[in-house]
Coordinates of C-alpha atoms and ligand atoms in Angstrom, one line a residue:
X1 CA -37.8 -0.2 13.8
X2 CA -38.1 3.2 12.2
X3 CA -40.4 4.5 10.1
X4 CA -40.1 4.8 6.5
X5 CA -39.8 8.3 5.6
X6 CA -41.8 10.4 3.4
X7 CA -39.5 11.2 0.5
X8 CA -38.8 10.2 -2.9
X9 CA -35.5 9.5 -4.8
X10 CA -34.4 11.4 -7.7
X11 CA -38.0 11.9 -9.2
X12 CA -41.2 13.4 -7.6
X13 CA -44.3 14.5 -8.7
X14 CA -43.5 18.1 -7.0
X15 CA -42.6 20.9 -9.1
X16 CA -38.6 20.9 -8.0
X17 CA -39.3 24.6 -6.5
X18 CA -41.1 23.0 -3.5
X19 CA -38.3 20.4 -2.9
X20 CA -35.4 21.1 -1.1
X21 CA -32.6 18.2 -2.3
X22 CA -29.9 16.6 0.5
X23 CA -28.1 13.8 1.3
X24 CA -28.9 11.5 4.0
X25 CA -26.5 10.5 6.2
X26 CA -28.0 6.9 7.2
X27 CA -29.4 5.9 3.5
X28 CA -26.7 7.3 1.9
X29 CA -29.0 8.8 -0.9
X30 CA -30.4 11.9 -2.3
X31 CA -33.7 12.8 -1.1
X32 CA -36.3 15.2 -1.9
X33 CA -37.4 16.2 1.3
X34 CA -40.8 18.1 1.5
X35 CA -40.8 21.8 2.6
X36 CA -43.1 20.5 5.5
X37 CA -39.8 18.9 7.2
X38 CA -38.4 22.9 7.4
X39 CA -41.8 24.2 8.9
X40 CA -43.1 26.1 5.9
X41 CA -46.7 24.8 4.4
X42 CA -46.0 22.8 2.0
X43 CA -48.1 19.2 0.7
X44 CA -49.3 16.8 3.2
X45 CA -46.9 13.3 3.3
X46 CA -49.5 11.8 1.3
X47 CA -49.8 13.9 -1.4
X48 CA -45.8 12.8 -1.9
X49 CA -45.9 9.7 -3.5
X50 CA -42.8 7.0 -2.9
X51 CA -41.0 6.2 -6.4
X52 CA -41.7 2.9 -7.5
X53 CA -39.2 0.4 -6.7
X54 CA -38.9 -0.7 -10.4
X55 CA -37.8 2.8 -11.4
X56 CA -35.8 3.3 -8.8
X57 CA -34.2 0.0 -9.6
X58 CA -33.7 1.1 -13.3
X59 CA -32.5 4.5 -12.3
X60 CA -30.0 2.7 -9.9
X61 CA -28.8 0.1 -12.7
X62 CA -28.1 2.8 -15.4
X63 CA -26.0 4.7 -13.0
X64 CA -23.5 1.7 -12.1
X65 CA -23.5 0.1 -15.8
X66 CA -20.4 -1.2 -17.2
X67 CA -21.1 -1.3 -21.6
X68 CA -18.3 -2.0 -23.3
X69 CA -17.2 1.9 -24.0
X70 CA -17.2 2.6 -20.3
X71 CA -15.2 -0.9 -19.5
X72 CA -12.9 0.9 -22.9
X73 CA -12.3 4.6 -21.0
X74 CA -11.6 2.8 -17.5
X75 CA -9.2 0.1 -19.3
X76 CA -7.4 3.1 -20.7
X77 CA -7.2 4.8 -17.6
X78 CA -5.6 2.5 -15.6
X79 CA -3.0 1.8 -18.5
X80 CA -2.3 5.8 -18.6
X81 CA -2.5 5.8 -14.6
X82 CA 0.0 3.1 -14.3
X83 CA 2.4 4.5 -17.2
X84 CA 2.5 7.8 -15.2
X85 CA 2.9 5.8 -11.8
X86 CA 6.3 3.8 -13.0
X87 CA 7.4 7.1 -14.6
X88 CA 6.9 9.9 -11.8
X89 CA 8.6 9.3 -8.1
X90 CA 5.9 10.7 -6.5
X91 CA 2.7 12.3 -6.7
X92 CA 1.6 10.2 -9.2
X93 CA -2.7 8.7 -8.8
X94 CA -0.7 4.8 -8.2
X95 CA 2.1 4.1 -6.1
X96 CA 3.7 1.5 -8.4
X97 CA 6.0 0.3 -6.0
X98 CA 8.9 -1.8 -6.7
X99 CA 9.5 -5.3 -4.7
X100 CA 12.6 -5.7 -5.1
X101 CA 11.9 -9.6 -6.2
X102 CA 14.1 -9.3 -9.6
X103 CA 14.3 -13.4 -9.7
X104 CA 11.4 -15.3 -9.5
X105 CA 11.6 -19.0 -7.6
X106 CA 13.6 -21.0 -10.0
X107 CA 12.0 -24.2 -8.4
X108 CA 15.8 -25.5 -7.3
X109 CA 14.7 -24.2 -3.6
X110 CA 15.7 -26.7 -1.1
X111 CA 14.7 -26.6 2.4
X112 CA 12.1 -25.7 5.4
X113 CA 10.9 -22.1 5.4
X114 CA 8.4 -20.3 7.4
X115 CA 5.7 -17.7 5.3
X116 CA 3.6 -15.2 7.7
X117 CA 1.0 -13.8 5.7
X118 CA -1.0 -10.7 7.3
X119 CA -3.4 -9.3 5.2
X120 CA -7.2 -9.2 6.0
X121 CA -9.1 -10.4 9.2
X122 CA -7.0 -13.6 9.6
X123 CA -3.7 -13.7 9.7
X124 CA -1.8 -17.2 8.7
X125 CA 1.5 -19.1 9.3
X126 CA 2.6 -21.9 7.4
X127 CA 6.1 -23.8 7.5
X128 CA 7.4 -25.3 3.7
X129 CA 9.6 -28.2 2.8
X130 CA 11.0 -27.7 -0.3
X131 CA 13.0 -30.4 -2.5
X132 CA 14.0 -28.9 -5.6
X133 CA 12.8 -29.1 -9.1
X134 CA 12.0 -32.9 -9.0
X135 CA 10.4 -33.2 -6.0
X136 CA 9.4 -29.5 -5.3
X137 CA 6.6 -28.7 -2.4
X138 CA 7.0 -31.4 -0.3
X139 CA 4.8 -31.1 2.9
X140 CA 3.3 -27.7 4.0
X141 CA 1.2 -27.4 7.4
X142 CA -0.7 -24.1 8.6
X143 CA -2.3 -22.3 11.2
X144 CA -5.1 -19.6 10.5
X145 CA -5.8 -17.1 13.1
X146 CA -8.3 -14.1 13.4
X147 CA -7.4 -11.2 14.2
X148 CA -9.6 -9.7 16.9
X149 CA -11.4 -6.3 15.8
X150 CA -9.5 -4.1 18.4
X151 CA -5.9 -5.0 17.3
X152 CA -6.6 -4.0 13.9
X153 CA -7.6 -0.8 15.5
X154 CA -5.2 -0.5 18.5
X155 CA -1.2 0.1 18.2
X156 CA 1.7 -1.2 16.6
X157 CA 3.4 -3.2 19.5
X158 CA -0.6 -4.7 20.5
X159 CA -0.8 -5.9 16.5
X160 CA 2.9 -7.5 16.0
X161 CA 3.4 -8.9 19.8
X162 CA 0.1 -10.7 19.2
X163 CA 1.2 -12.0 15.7
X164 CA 4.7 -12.8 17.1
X165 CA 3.0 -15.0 19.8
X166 CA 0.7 -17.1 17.8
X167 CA 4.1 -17.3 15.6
X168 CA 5.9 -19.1 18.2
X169 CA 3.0 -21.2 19.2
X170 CA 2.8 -22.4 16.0
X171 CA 6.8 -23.2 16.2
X172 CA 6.9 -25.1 19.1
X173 CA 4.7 -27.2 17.2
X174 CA 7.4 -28.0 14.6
X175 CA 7.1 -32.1 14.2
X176 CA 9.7 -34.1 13.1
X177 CA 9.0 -33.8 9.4
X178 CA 10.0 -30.3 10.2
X179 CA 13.7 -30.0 11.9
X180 CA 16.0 -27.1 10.9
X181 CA 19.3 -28.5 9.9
X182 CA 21.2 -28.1 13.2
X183 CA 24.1 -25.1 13.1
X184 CA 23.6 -21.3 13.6
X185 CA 20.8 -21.2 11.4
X186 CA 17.9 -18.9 12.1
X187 CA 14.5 -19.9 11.1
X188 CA 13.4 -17.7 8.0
X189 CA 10.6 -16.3 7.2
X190 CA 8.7 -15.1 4.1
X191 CA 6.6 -11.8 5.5
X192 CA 3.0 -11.6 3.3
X193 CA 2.4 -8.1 4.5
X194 CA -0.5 -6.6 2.2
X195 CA -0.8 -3.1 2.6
X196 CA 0.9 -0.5 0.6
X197 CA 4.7 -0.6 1.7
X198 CA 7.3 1.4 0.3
X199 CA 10.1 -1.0 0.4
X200 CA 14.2 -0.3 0.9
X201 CA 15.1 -4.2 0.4
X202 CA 13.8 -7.1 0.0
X203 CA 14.0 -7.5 3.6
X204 CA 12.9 -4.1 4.6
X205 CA 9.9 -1.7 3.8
X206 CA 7.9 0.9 5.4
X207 CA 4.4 1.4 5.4
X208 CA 2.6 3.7 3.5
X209 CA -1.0 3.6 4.9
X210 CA -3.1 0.8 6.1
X211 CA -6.6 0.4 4.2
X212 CA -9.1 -2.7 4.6
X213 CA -10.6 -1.3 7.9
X214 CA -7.6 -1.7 9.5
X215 CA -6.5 1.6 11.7
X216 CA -3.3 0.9 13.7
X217 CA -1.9 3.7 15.4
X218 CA 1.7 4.2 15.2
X219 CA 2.9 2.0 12.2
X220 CA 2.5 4.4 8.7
X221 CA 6.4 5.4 8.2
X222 CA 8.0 2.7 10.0
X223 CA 9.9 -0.1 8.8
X224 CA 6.9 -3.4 9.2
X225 CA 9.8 -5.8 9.5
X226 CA 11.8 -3.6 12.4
X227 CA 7.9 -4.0 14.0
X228 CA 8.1 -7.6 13.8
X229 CA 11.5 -8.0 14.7
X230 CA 11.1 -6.0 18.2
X231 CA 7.7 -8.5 18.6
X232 CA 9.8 -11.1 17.7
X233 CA 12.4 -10.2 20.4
X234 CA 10.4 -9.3 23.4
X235 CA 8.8 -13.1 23.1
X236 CA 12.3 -14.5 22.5
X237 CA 11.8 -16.3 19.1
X238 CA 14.7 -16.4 17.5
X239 CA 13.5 -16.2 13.6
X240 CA 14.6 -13.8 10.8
X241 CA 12.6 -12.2 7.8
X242 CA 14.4 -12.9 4.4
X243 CA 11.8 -11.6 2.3
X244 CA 9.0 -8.9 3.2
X245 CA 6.3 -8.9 -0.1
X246 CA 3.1 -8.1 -1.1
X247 CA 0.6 -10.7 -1.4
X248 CA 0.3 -10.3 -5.3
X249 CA 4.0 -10.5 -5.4
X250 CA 3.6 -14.1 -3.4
X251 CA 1.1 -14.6 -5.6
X252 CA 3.2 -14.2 -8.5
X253 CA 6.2 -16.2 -7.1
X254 CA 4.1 -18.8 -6.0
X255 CA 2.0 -19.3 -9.3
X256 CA 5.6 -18.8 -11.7
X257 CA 7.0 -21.6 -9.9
X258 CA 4.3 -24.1 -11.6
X259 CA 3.9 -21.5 -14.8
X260 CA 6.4 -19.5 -16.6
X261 CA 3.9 -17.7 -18.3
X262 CA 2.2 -15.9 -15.4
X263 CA 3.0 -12.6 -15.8
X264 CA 0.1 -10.4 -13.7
X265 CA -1.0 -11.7 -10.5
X266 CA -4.4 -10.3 -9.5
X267 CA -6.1 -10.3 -5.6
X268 CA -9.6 -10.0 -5.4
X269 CA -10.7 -10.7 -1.7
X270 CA -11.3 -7.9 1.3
X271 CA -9.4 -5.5 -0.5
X272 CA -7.9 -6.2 -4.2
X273 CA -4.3 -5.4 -6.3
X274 CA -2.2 -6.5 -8.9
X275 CA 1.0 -6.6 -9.5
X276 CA 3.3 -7.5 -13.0
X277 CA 6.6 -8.0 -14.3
X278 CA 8.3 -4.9 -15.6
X279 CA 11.4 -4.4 -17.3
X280 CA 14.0 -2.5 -15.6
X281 CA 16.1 -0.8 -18.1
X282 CA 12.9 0.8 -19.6
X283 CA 12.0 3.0 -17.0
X284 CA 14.5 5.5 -15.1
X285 CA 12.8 5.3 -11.6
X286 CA 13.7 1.5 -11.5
X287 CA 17.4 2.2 -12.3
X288 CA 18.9 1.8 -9.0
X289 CA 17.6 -1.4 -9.2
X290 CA 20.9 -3.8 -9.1
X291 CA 19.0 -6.8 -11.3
X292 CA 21.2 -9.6 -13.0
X293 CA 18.0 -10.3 -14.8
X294 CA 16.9 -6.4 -16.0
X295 CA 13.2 -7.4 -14.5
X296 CA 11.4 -7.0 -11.2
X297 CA 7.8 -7.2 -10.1
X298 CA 5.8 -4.1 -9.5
X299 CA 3.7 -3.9 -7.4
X300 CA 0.4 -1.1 -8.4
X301 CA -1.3 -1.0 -5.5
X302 CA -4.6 -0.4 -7.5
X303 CA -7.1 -0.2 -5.3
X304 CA -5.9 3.0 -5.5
X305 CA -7.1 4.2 -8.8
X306 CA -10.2 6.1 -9.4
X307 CA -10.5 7.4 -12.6
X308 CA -13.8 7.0 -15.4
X309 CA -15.1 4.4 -12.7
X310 CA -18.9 4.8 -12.8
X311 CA -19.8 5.5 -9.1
X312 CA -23.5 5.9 -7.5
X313 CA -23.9 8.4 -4.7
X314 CA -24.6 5.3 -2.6
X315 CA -20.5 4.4 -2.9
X316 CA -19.8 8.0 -2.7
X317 CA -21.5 8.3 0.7
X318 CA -19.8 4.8 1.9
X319 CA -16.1 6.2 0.7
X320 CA -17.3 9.7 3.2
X321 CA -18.4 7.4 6.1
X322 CA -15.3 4.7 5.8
X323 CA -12.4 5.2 8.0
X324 CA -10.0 6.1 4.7
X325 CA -12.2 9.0 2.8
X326 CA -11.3 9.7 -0.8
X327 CA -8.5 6.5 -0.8
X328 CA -8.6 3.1 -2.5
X329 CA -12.1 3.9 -4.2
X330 CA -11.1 1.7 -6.8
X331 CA -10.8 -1.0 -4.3
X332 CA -14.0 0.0 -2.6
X333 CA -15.9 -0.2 -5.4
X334 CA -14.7 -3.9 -6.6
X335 CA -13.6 -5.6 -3.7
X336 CA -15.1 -8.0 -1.0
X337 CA -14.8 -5.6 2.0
X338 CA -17.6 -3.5 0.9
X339 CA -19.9 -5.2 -1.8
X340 CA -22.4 -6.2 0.5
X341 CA -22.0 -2.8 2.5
X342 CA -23.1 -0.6 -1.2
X343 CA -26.0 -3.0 -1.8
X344 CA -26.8 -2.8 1.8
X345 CA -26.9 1.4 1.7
X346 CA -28.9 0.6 -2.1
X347 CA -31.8 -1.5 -0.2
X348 CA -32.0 0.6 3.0
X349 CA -32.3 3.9 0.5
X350 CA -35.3 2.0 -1.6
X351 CA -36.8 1.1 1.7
X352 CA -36.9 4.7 3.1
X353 CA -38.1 6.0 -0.2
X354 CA -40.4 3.5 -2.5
X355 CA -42.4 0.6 -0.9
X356 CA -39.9 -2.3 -1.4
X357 CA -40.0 -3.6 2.4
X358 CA -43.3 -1.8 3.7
X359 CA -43.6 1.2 6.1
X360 CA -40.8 -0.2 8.6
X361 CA -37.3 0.2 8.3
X362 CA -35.7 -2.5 10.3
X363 CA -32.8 -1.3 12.6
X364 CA -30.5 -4.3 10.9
X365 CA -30.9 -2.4 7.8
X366 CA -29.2 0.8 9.1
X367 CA -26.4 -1.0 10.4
X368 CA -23.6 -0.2 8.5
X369 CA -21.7 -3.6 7.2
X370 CA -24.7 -5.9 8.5
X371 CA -25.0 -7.5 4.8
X372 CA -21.5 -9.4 4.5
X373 CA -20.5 -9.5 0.6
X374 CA -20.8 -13.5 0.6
X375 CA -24.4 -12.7 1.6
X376 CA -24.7 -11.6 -1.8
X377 CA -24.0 -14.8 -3.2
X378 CA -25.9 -16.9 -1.7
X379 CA -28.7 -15.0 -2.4
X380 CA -27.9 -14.6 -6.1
X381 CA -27.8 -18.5 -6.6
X382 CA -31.5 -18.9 -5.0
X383 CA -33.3 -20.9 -7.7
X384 CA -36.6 -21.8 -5.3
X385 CA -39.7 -20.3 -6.7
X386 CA -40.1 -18.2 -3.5
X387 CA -36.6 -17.8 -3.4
X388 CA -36.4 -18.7 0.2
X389 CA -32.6 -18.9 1.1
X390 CA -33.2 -14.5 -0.3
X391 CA -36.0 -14.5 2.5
X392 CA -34.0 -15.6 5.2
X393 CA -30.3 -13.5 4.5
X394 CA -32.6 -11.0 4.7
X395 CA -34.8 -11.6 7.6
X396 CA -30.8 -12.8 9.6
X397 CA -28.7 -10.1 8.3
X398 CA -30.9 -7.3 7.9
X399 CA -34.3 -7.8 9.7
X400 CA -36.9 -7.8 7.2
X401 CA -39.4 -9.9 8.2
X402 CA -41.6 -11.6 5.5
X403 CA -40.7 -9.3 2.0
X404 CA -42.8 -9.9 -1.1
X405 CA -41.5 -12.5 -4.3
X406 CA -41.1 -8.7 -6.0
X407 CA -39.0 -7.7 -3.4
X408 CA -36.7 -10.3 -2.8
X409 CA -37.0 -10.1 -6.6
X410 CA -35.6 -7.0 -6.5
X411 CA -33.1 -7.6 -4.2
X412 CA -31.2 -9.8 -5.9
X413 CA -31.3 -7.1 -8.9
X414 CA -29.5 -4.9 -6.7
X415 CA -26.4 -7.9 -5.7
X416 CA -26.5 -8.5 -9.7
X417 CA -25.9 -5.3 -10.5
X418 CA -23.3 -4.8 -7.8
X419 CA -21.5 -7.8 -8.5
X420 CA -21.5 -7.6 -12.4
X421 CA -20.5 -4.4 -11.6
X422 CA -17.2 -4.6 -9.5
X423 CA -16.2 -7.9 -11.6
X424 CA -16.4 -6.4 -15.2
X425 CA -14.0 -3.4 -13.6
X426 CA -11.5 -5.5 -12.3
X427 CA -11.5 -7.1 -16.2
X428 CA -11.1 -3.4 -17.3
X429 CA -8.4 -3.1 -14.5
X430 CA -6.6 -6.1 -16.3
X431 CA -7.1 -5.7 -19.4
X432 CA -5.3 -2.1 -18.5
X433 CA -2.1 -4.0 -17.1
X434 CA -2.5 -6.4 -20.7
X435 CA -2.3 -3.3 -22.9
X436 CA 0.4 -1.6 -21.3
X437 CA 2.6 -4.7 -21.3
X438 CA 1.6 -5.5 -24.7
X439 CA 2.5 -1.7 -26.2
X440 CA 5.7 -1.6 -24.4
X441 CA 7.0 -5.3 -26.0
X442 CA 5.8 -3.7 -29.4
X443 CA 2.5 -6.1 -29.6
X444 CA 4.8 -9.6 -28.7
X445 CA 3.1 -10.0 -25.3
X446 CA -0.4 -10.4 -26.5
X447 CA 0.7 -13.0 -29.5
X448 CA 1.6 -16.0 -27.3
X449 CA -0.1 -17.1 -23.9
X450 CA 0.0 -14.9 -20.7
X451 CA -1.5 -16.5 -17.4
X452 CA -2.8 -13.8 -15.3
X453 CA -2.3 -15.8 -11.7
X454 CA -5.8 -14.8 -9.7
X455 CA -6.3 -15.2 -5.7
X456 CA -8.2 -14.2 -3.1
X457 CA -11.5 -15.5 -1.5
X458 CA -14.1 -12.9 -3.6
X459 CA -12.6 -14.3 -6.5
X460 CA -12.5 -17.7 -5.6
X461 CA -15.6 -18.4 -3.9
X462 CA -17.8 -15.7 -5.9
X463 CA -18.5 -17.8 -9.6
X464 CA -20.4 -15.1 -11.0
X465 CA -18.3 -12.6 -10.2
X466 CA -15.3 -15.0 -12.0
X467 CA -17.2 -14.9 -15.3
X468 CA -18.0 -11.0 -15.4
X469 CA -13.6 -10.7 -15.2
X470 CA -13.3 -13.2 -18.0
X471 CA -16.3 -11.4 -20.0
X472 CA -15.0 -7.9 -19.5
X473 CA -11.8 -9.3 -20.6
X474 CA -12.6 -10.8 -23.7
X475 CA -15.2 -8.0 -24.8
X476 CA -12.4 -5.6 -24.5
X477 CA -9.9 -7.7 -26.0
X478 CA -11.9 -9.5 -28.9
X479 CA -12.4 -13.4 -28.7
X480 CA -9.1 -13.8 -30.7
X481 CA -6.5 -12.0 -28.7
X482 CA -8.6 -12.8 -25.5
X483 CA -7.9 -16.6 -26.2
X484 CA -4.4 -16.1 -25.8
X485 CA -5.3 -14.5 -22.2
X486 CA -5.6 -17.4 -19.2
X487 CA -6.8 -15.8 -16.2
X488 CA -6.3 -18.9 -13.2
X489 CA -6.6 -19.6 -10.0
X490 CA -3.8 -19.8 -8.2
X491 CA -4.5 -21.9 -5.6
X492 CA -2.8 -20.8 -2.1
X493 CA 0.1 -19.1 -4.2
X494 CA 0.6 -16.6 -1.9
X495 CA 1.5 -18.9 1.2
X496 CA 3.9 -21.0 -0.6
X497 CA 5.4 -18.0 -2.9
X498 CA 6.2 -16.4 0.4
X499 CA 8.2 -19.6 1.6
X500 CA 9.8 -19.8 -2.1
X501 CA 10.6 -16.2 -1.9
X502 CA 12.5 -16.5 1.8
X503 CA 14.3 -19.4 -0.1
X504 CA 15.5 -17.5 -3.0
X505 CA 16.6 -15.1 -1.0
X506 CA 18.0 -16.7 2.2
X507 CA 20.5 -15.4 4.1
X508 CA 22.5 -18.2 4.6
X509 CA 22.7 -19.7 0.6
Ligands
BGC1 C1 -3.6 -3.3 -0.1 C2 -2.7 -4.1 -1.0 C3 -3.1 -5.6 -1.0 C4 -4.6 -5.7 -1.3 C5 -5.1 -7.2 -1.4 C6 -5.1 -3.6 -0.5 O1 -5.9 -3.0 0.5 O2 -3.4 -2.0 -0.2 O3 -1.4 -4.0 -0.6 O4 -2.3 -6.3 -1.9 O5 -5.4 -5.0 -0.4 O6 -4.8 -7.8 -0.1

């Protein structure tokens, strides 16, 4: 346990001349730091009194709000952001990187395909029967498998030769429901691969970057599919990739199959992107494009974007400390990765400065990513009077030991304002994508229904966070037009729209 430290946040009694201001590196916050600390006389500790909690709470909350004008500028920015992204080859703020998916799933797709879908800290294989447009998804089975901590940070051949062995494992499992037609046909696979990836084909695409803590050495600028391929080989399993996508490109296929009107597709879980339907002929960089049907599915990579957002110092310090500075601070301000982490660096600030958790700070507290973002949750939907499921997230997953009813009070101020926070910006984010489809059809796309397809486990296991998107949404867009507007789940889109996508584009139709 440390000590709580004698300093105040943003507002002290001392005339500012005896203050000297920096940032701490473990709360993350600015701190007035008595003169004392730099061995010149100065006050004794006591004579600096802590802020209170409550105006350090209101301080906090006016930093991060979201009122309708700032929801307006950050709506308009991401429209003007992705304008100049489908325009510009390069250099532009987002990537807007095509898919080359020009035909949706039609829902004639016949037969058994594989989908790999690597993304977060699982990774997931599933095999798909498919019967056409009667019958459509007939059987599906899946494995889920976690991707230890030091592959994500090891190298290439360590990730892809473990993925291409828990890929034949799950193969040699095939039943009988399963068998490939007999012949010289390769198994094929749809490739989820959700990172930013600059693709050649649609079976070919090299990575930009990772992002989502992920760190592998040696994969940026190579082809992902060449990666798996040489996995694939070394362990013998004969299987080919027909598509490579992006899991809201999946998410698209997969939801358009049931829906013609989806025309966004939206992830909100460790780290979050949309992508949309564009039309071709309208913009030059998407001219090469061979398309029978003059659209194709862009992919934004948004968690890139970063302008008008209203940031605290607490995520400005987290994007310094993360392994990706200055990249994907849209992401890391709305996505499930690091929720938990800025309310975490909010509560361990209040602690060294006002008296929210007494004169201790628990070690817990200072570990970076110790408060998971479904922590946050949980302890928002605490209805007990002494709100007792708050007490013990926070005696488990940070170490406080016995907090008052204020605090834990006050703690759950601090998820709310987080979470209400990151959802109402992913509304801006969407309504964005809305206006900019809407201006470029001449005002046609927002007179009939659009179905923006939604996945992704902050999204669907977070409620609250659910109604602060469809809020943002319909503040932004008026309750008339915003009724035309169905955001939806689409449930396990991405698995299946990777199997519907290898279909549509099989190598052997
Ligand atoms: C990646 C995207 C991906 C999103 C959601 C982001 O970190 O850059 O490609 O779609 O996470 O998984």
């Amino acid at each position: 346990m440390k000590r709580r430290q004698d300093i105040s946040y943003f507002h002290s009694p001392l005339p500012l001349n005896t203050m000297h201001f920096v940032i701490s590196p473990s709360a993350g916050c600015f701190k007035a730091v008595s003169w004392r600390n730099r061995n010149i006389t100065a006050p004794r500790s006591t004579e600096i009194s802590s802020v209170s909690t409550s105006s350090f709470l209101s301080d906090f909350q006016s930093k991060c709000a979201t009122p309708l004008p700032v929801l307006k500028q950050v709506a308009d920015a991401m429209e003007s952001d992705l304008r100049s992204g489908i325009s510009t080859v390069a250099g532009a703020s987002l990537p807007m990187l095509p898919s080359y998916v020009d035909s949706l799933p039609s829902g004639n797709e016949t037969g058994i395909f594989y989908a790999l879908d690597l993304g977060g800290t699982n990774f997931r294989v599933l095999r798909v029967l498919l019967r056409g447009k009667e019958k459509r998804v007939v059987d599906t089975e899946y494995d889920v498998v976690t991707i230890p901590q030091e592959l994500m940070l090891g190298t290439t051949e360590e990730l892809f030769d473990f993925i291409a062995s828990r890929l034949a494992l799950f193969v040699e499992k095939e039943g009988d429901r399963f068998q490939i037609p007999k012949g010289n046909i390769k198994r094929e696979i749809g490739f989820t691969f959700s990172f930013p990836v600059r693709q050649t084909s649609i079976d070919s695409g090299i990575l930009i970057k990772w992002t989502k803590g992920f760190k592998v050495s040696g994969t940026a600028g190579r082809d992902v599919v060449a990666c798996l391929n040489e996995a694939m080989e070394r362990r013998k399993l004969d299987m080919c990739v027909s598509a490579l996508v992006n899991d809201t490109v999946s998410t698209i296929a997969g939801a358009h199959y049931w829906d013609n009107d989806v025309m966004i597709a939206v992830i909100l879980g460790t780290g979050t992107n949309a992508c949309y339907i564009e039309d071709i002929s309208a913009n030059p960089k998407l001219r090469h494009l061979n398309s029978t049907s003059e659209k194709t599915i862009i992919n934004t990579e948004w968690g890139a974007f970063s302008s008008n957002l209203p940031l605290t110092v607490f995520d400005k310090d987290m994007d310094i400390a993360s392994i990706n500075p200055g990249e994907q601070i849209f992401e890391k301000t709305i996505s499930g990765m690091y929720l938990g982490e800025i309310v975490r660096r909010v509560l361990l600030c209040m602690a060294e400065t006002t008296e929210l958790f007494g004169d201790s700070i628990p070690e817990k507290l200072t570990t970076p990513f110790s408060l998971k973002t479904p922590d946050l949750w949980t302890m928002q939907q605490d209805n007990s009077d002494e709100l007792t499921v708050v007490e013990s997230i926070l005696e488990e997953s940070l170490g406080v030991y016995n907090p008052s009813l204020h605090s834990k009070k006050v703690v759950v101020e601090v998820c709310n304002s987080i979470v209400t926070r990151g959802g109402r910006l992913a509304g801006a984010g969407i309504v964005g994508i809305l206006q900019k489809l809407n201006e470029d059809s001449k005002g046609a796309v927002l007179k009939k229904r659009i179905v923006v397809a939604m996945d992704g486990g902050l999204y669907v296991k977070h409620p609250h966070y659910r109604i602060h998107i469809e809020d943002a949404v319909s503040e932004l867009l008026g309750p008339e037009i915003s009724n035309n507007v169905v955001i939806e789940h689409s449930k396990d889109g991405s698995g299946i729209g990777a199997a519907l996508l290898a279909a549509s584009n099989s190598k052997y139709n």
